[in-house]
Amino acid sequence: MSDTERQVHATARRAKEAAAELAPLGREAKDAALHAVADALVAEAASIVEANAEDVQRARRAGEPGAMVDRLTLTEERVAAIAGAVREVAELPDPVGEVVRGSVLPNGLELTQIRVPMGVIGIIYEGRPNVTADAAVLCLKSGNAALLRGSSSAYSSNTRIVEVIRGALEKTDVPVDAVQLVPGAGRDSAQALMRARGLVDVLIPRGGGSLIQAVVRDSTVPVIETGEGNCHVYVDEHADLDKALAIALNAKTQRCSVCNAAETTLVHRAVADRFLPRFLADLADLGVTVHGDDAVLAHDDRVVPATEADWGTEYLSMDIAVKVVDSLDEAVAHIREYSTSHTEAIVTDSQSAARRFVSRVDSAAVMVNASTRFTDGGEFGFGAEIGISTQKLHARGPMGLREMTSTKYVVTGDGHVR
Amino acid sequence: MSDTERQVHATARRAKEAAAELAPLGREAKDAALHAVADALVAEAASIVEANAEDVQRARRAGEPGAMVDRLTLTEERVAAIAGAVREVAELPDPVGEVVRGSVLPNGLELTQIRVPMGVIGIIYEGRPNVTADAAVLCLKSGNAALLRGSSSAYSSNTRIVEVIRGALEKTDVPVDAVQLVPGAGRDSAQALMRARGLVDVLIPRGGGSLIQAVVRDSTVPVIETGEGNCHVYVDEHADLDKALAIALNAKTQRCSVCNAAETTLVHRAVADRFLPRFLADLADLGVTVHGDDAVLAHDDRVVPATEADWGTEYLSMDIAVKVVDSLDEAVAHIREYSTSHTEAIVTDSQSAARRFVSRVDSAAVMVNASTRFTDGGEFGFGAEIGISTQKLHARGPMGLREMTSTKYVVTGDGHVR
């Protein structure tokens, strides 16, 4: 075992002990701690911005692109917004203790299944230092200890934010070790976290596809896969084409860099001649590059020929793949082959088409006559989300506080034996 | 990629295609298929017993112990019992399509979270050929394709049972490839299944601890850990000692070879002098070997000194570890250190003791004044179980049909955009 591994596992053991203290705490104690954290973030905003300046300077010197530097940058206003988000989490209902089901068994045993914290949640994430506070607070509210492993690019900011949070927790009932930064920001510290089975209950990677795939491949700790979204909009032959146009454009362009943005539009051949000219013209006006199949190319000479790779690409940019299909079933088959199972939408006025699409598309969210952009914890009314699960085990779709819990059966008898 | 891996992955691809056909089938179609399977098992009982005889003969020649040979053996009566169990599964409610939650969002979008099949479930299991039919049928009823990888010791029986099931499915709406035996019974075929990420949605190992740990370590497919049970009974200072005696004896001896049998009894020092003499005498009468700490040794010279290893051992035999503790908190700390988080019981008449134990013991099931032996899908009223999960992700405790499903969000609008 390397030094880093030893250090990371020692941190995880402290987290496990803290989790045992944190789990039985009631909502009042947890919310008081969250408000203390928010107060401390506001009070220490200047020192957080100062620590952040080191990360920003390093990124600038390394010639990082402006958008990346912007995502990294904290100002006192941004820190205040983070503190505000912490207070919003405090307002959310506590998922812990909820009775999921309950009954009296024929032999008189009382059976209840209740929601309990997971224990220790490891979060492996990339550049944005606001994730540090967000993730810590969602873990605390759901009764879990947080082990945070941010990127080296934000190490100075993350270190200071965690110091401030831990300082605030000292005066509360929540144990300080319920929030810890994993020592080191190298690849070995992430690896050590992935191998801490028995100490860490679940790992949630937040970031790009390569980060997520690396965690899925290497972790012996159970992982919840999040966020990759090769989302599709299918314009059915029975679509209202005005709605279809609005939805297809919104899904691509309202915010193209996020996982619930659409990457491919599939258009039924029966409406292609009426739909495509308007759609392609609007996309061009909005600055979107279209990668199209032959049928799409025939409509507009600004269209770039699509390659096989385009159908599987999550562009996260002002690019879109467009394909004409002969049937709903061909659209479903295309989606089953290329989708990351995040979100797919159908635009149709046909009940039977909607029913067939919904039952045959195997994705976390299926939209009927609505933009893919609605797959979001906030939009779904969960108040906050730790990520969007694209796997089928445990949680699927936006993960709110409830999805950060497990359950436990409590069985009460009066001397019952078999 | 080896030949075995290619073959296993080809099998998994067929399973994935079958799963897409199976998922939208309604209960009527699935139940009709289950009854056809039951009919075929009865009709083909003789050929199944004949195939089984080869496995039994091989086991006898290899000098396997009698209990193992018995578990492997099928008779026409046992095949009839398997068919009866298949019909019982057909009687259970279909979990697929259940609305888990639903609401109308402020913007008018209709949000429903519905239960959907996982897709392809891989089951890796040991000797007993009845698991082949049980697992296949639970997968079918929950809308999942089953990839079965049994042990080489039952290969002939398993092959015939799967042939019979597939033959029965040919005349139903359920695709034949919804039930397949993984080709080969060597270690490489299990490994290939564990690496079939993207083709297999979840792997459930059923068997001993070493099998389960190997799957957990090597699989890139998400795994549900099942079945290891180092279960504890804690006799509190406020226990009714008659109830405590009945529960502690039942938990150990009613059926000592199963995962919900107790392996350790913890006794509060305040009641040790009154409880232990009766308990140790009864255990001796029942033929149980006691591994005790010093305080227990002092009571009875038939007690064997417990070593550190005893506290962590799942005996699955007529052995028990017994320890005297100074407090409920010491009992909880012992359990947190050594338990496999399956089931723990407290015997107490104190509300506050029960409350503290329940909130601090982090196990799938916590019993108050009841035997650990009640942690079971049948006892809990689930009708059938695929295993007992000892992990926190996805399912915890007995896994019935509902735990073999995932969910999907269906969002219906009328041209909604953000």
Coordinates of C-alpha atoms in Angstrom, one line a residue, chain A residues 103-400:
Chain A
S103 CA -47.1 -3.7 7.3
V104 CA -48.0 -6.1 10.0
L105 CA -47.1 -9.7 8.9
P106 CA -49.5 -12.6 9.5
N107 CA -47.5 -13.7 12.5
G108 CA -47.8 -10.2 14.1
L109 CA -44.3 -9.0 13.3
E110 CA -44.3 -5.3 12.5
L111 CA -42.3 -4.7 9.4
T112 CA -41.2 -1.2 8.3
Q113 CA -38.7 -0.2 5.6
I114 CA -37.2 3.1 6.5
R115 CA -34.8 5.5 4.6
V116 CA -31.3 5.7 6.1
P117 CA -28.2 7.4 5.0
M118 CA -25.8 5.6 2.7
G119 CA -22.9 6.2 5.1
V120 CA -19.8 7.6 3.3
I121 CA -20.2 9.1 -0.2
G122 CA -17.1 9.8 -2.3
I123 CA -17.4 12.5 -4.9
I124 CA -14.8 12.7 -7.7
Y125 CA -15.2 15.9 -9.6
E126 CA -13.5 18.3 -12.0
G127 CA -12.7 22.1 -12.1
R128 CA -15.6 24.0 -10.5
P129 CA -14.9 24.8 -6.8
N130 CA -18.6 25.5 -6.1
V131 CA -19.2 21.7 -6.4
T132 CA -17.1 21.4 -3.2
A133 CA -19.7 23.2 -1.1
D134 CA -22.7 21.8 -3.1
A135 CA -21.7 18.2 -2.7
A136 CA -20.7 18.5 0.9
V137 CA -24.0 20.1 1.9
L138 CA -26.2 17.6 -0.1
C139 CA -24.3 14.8 1.7
L140 CA -24.8 16.3 5.1
K141 CA -28.5 17.0 4.6
S142 CA -29.0 13.3 3.6
G143 CA -27.0 12.2 6.7
N144 CA -23.9 11.1 4.8
A145 CA -20.2 11.8 5.3
A146 CA -18.6 13.4 2.3
L147 CA -15.2 12.5 0.9
L148 CA -14.4 15.1 -1.7
R149 CA -11.8 14.6 -4.3
G150 CA -11.7 17.7 -6.6
S151 CA -9.3 18.4 -9.4
S152 CA -5.8 19.7 -8.8
S153 CA -6.7 22.8 -10.8
A154 CA -9.0 23.9 -7.9
Y155 CA -7.0 22.5 -5.1
S156 CA -6.3 25.8 -3.3
S157 CA -9.9 26.9 -3.5
N158 CA -11.2 23.5 -2.4
T159 CA -8.8 23.3 0.5
R160 CA -10.0 26.7 1.8
I161 CA -13.7 25.9 1.3
V162 CA -13.4 22.7 3.2
E163 CA -11.5 24.4 6.0
V164 CA -14.3 26.9 6.3
I165 CA -17.0 24.2 6.3
R166 CA -15.1 22.2 8.9
G167 CA -14.6 25.3 11.1
A168 CA -18.3 25.9 11.0
L169 CA -19.1 22.3 11.9
E170 CA -17.0 22.5 15.0
K171 CA -19.7 24.5 16.8
T172 CA -22.5 22.1 15.7
D173 CA -23.7 18.6 16.4
V174 CA -22.4 17.4 13.1
P175 CA -18.9 15.8 13.4
V176 CA -16.2 17.7 11.7
D177 CA -14.9 14.7 9.8
A178 CA -18.3 14.4 8.0
V179 CA -16.7 16.7 5.4
Q180 CA -13.2 15.9 4.3
L181 CA -11.1 16.7 1.2
V182 CA -9.2 13.6 0.1
P183 CA -5.5 14.2 0.5
G184 CA -3.6 14.8 -2.8
A185 CA -5.0 15.7 -6.2
G186 CA -3.0 13.2 -8.3
R187 CA -4.3 10.2 -10.1
D188 CA -3.1 8.0 -7.2
S189 CA -5.5 9.6 -4.7
A190 CA -8.5 9.0 -6.9
Q191 CA -7.4 5.4 -7.4
A192 CA -7.0 5.0 -3.6
L193 CA -10.6 6.2 -3.2
M194 CA -11.8 3.8 -5.8
R195 CA -10.2 0.9 -3.8
A196 CA -11.6 1.9 -0.4
R197 CA -14.3 -0.8 -0.5
G198 CA -15.8 -1.3 2.9
L199 CA -14.9 2.3 3.9
V200 CA -16.7 4.2 1.2
D201 CA -20.3 3.2 0.4
V202 CA -20.7 4.8 -3.0
L203 CA -18.7 6.8 -5.4
I204 CA -20.3 9.5 -7.6
P205 CA -18.1 10.8 -10.4
R206 CA -19.2 14.3 -11.6
G207 CA -17.6 15.5 -14.8
G208 CA -16.8 14.5 -18.3
G209 CA -17.2 11.1 -20.0
S210 CA -13.6 10.0 -19.6
L211 CA -13.5 10.7 -15.9
I212 CA -16.7 8.8 -15.4
Q213 CA -15.6 5.8 -17.5
A214 CA -12.3 5.6 -15.6
V215 CA -14.1 5.5 -12.3
V216 CA -16.6 2.9 -13.6
R217 CA -13.7 0.7 -14.8
D218 CA -11.4 0.9 -11.9
S219 CA -13.6 1.2 -8.8
T220 CA -14.3 -1.7 -6.5
V221 CA -16.5 0.7 -4.5
P222 CA -20.1 0.8 -6.0
V223 CA -20.4 3.6 -8.5
I224 CA -23.3 5.7 -9.7
E225 CA -22.6 6.7 -13.3
T226 CA -23.8 10.2 -14.1
G227 CA -24.2 12.7 -16.7
E228 CA -23.2 11.5 -20.2
G229 CA -26.0 12.6 -22.4
N230 CA -26.3 11.8 -26.1
C231 CA -29.9 12.9 -26.1
H232 CA -32.3 12.6 -29.1
V233 CA -35.4 14.4 -30.3
Y234 CA -37.6 12.4 -32.7
V235 CA -40.0 14.3 -34.8
D236 CA -42.8 11.9 -35.6
E237 CA -44.9 11.8 -38.8
H238 CA -47.9 12.9 -36.6
A239 CA -46.0 15.8 -35.0
D240 CA -47.3 19.4 -34.7
L241 CA -44.4 20.9 -36.7
D242 CA -44.5 24.2 -34.9
K243 CA -44.1 22.4 -31.5
A244 CA -41.5 20.1 -33.1
L245 CA -39.5 23.1 -34.3
A246 CA -39.6 24.9 -30.9
I247 CA -38.7 21.7 -29.0
A248 CA -35.9 20.6 -31.3
L249 CA -34.3 24.1 -31.3
N250 CA -34.7 24.5 -27.6
A251 CA -33.2 21.1 -26.8
K252 CA -30.1 21.9 -28.9
T253 CA -29.5 25.6 -28.4
Q254 CA -30.9 26.8 -25.1
R255 CA -27.7 25.7 -23.4
C256 CA -25.7 23.4 -25.5
S257 CA -22.9 22.6 -23.0
V258 CA -25.0 20.5 -20.6
C259 CA -25.9 16.8 -20.5
N260 CA -29.6 17.2 -21.2
A261 CA -29.0 19.2 -24.4
A262 CA -30.0 17.2 -27.5
E263 CA -27.3 16.0 -29.9
T264 CA -29.3 14.3 -32.6
T265 CA -32.6 15.1 -34.2
L266 CA -34.4 12.2 -36.0
V267 CA -37.1 13.3 -38.5
H268 CA -39.8 11.0 -39.9
R269 CA -39.5 10.9 -43.7
A270 CA -43.2 11.8 -44.1
V271 CA -42.6 15.3 -42.6
A272 CA -39.0 15.8 -43.6
D273 CA -39.8 18.0 -46.6
R274 CA -42.0 20.3 -44.5
F275 CA -39.9 20.3 -41.3
L276 CA -36.3 20.3 -42.5
P277 CA -36.2 23.6 -44.5
R278 CA -37.4 25.6 -41.5
F279 CA -35.3 23.6 -39.0
L280 CA -32.1 23.9 -41.0
A281 CA -32.6 27.6 -41.6
D282 CA -33.2 28.3 -38.0
L283 CA -30.2 26.2 -36.9
A284 CA -28.0 28.1 -39.4
D285 CA -29.3 31.4 -38.0
L286 CA -28.4 30.3 -34.5
G287 CA -24.9 29.3 -35.6
V288 CA -25.4 25.5 -35.3
T289 CA -23.4 23.2 -37.6
V290 CA -25.5 20.4 -38.9
H291 CA -24.1 17.0 -39.5
G292 CA -26.7 15.3 -41.7
D293 CA -27.3 12.1 -43.6
D294 CA -27.9 12.1 -47.3
A295 CA -31.6 13.0 -47.0
V296 CA -30.7 16.0 -44.9
L297 CA -27.7 17.0 -47.1
A298 CA -30.1 17.3 -50.1
H299 CA -32.0 20.1 -48.3
D300 CA -29.2 22.5 -47.5
D301 CA -25.7 22.9 -48.8
R302 CA -24.5 24.2 -45.4
V303 CA -25.0 20.7 -44.0
V304 CA -21.8 18.7 -43.3
P305 CA -22.0 14.9 -44.1
A306 CA -22.5 12.9 -40.9
T307 CA -20.1 10.1 -40.3
E308 CA -20.8 7.0 -38.1
A309 CA -19.0 8.8 -35.3
D310 CA -21.5 11.7 -35.3
W311 CA -24.4 9.5 -34.2
G312 CA -22.5 8.5 -31.0
T313 CA -21.0 11.9 -30.2
E314 CA -22.1 14.0 -27.2
Y315 CA -21.0 17.3 -28.9
L316 CA -21.8 19.7 -25.9
S317 CA -21.4 22.4 -28.6
M318 CA -23.3 24.1 -31.3
D319 CA -23.2 21.0 -33.5
I320 CA -26.1 18.7 -34.2
A321 CA -26.5 15.4 -36.0
V322 CA -29.7 15.2 -38.1
K323 CA -31.1 12.0 -39.7
V324 CA -34.2 11.1 -41.6
V325 CA -35.9 7.8 -40.6
D326 CA -38.6 5.8 -42.3
S327 CA -40.5 4.9 -39.1
L328 CA -40.9 5.3 -35.4
D329 CA -39.3 1.9 -35.0
E330 CA -36.3 2.9 -36.9
A331 CA -36.0 6.0 -34.6
V332 CA -36.3 3.7 -31.6
A333 CA -33.6 1.3 -33.0
H334 CA -31.3 4.2 -33.7
I335 CA -31.7 5.5 -30.2
R336 CA -31.2 2.1 -28.7
E337 CA -27.9 1.8 -30.6
Y338 CA -26.4 5.2 -30.0
S339 CA -28.0 6.8 -26.9
T340 CA -26.3 7.0 -23.5
S341 CA -29.8 6.4 -22.1
H342 CA -30.1 9.9 -20.5
T343 CA -33.1 11.6 -22.2
E344 CA -35.0 11.2 -25.5
A345 CA -38.0 13.1 -26.7
I346 CA -40.7 12.4 -29.1
V347 CA -42.8 15.1 -30.7
T348 CA -46.2 13.7 -31.8
D349 CA -49.9 14.1 -31.6
S350 CA -50.5 10.4 -31.9
Q351 CA -51.3 8.6 -28.7
S352 CA -50.3 5.3 -30.1
A353 CA -46.9 6.6 -31.4
A354 CA -46.2 8.2 -28.0
R355 CA -47.1 5.0 -26.2
R356 CA -44.9 2.9 -28.4
F357 CA -42.0 5.3 -28.1
V358 CA -42.3 5.6 -24.3
S359 CA -42.5 1.8 -23.8
R360 CA -39.6 1.0 -26.1
V361 CA -37.0 3.7 -25.5
D362 CA -34.9 2.5 -22.6
S363 CA -33.6 5.9 -21.2
A364 CA -33.7 7.5 -17.7
A365 CA -36.2 10.1 -19.0
V366 CA -38.6 10.0 -22.0
M367 CA -40.2 13.2 -23.0
V368 CA -43.4 13.5 -24.9
N369 CA -43.9 16.9 -26.6
A370 CA -41.3 18.5 -24.3
S371 CA -37.7 19.5 -24.6
T372 CA -34.9 17.2 -23.3
R373 CA -33.7 20.2 -21.3
F374 CA -36.3 19.4 -18.6
T375 CA -34.4 16.4 -17.2
D376 CA -33.0 18.2 -14.1
G377 CA -33.5 17.9 -10.4
G378 CA -34.6 21.5 -10.1
E379 CA -37.1 21.2 -12.9
F380 CA -38.4 17.9 -11.5
G381 CA -39.1 19.6 -8.2
F382 CA -36.3 17.8 -6.2
G383 CA -34.9 21.1 -5.1
A384 CA -31.3 20.1 -5.8
E385 CA -29.4 17.3 -7.4
I386 CA -26.1 15.6 -7.0
G387 CA -26.1 14.5 -10.6
I388 CA -28.1 12.7 -13.2
S389 CA -27.8 8.9 -13.1
T390 CA -27.6 7.2 -16.5
Q391 CA -27.4 3.7 -15.0
K392 CA -30.3 1.5 -13.9
L393 CA -29.1 0.4 -10.5
H394 CA -30.2 2.3 -7.5
A395 CA -31.1 5.7 -9.0
R396 CA -32.0 6.7 -12.6
G397 CA -32.4 10.2 -13.8
P398 CA -31.9 13.3 -11.6
M399 CA -30.6 12.3 -8.1
G400 CA -32.0 14.4 -5.3

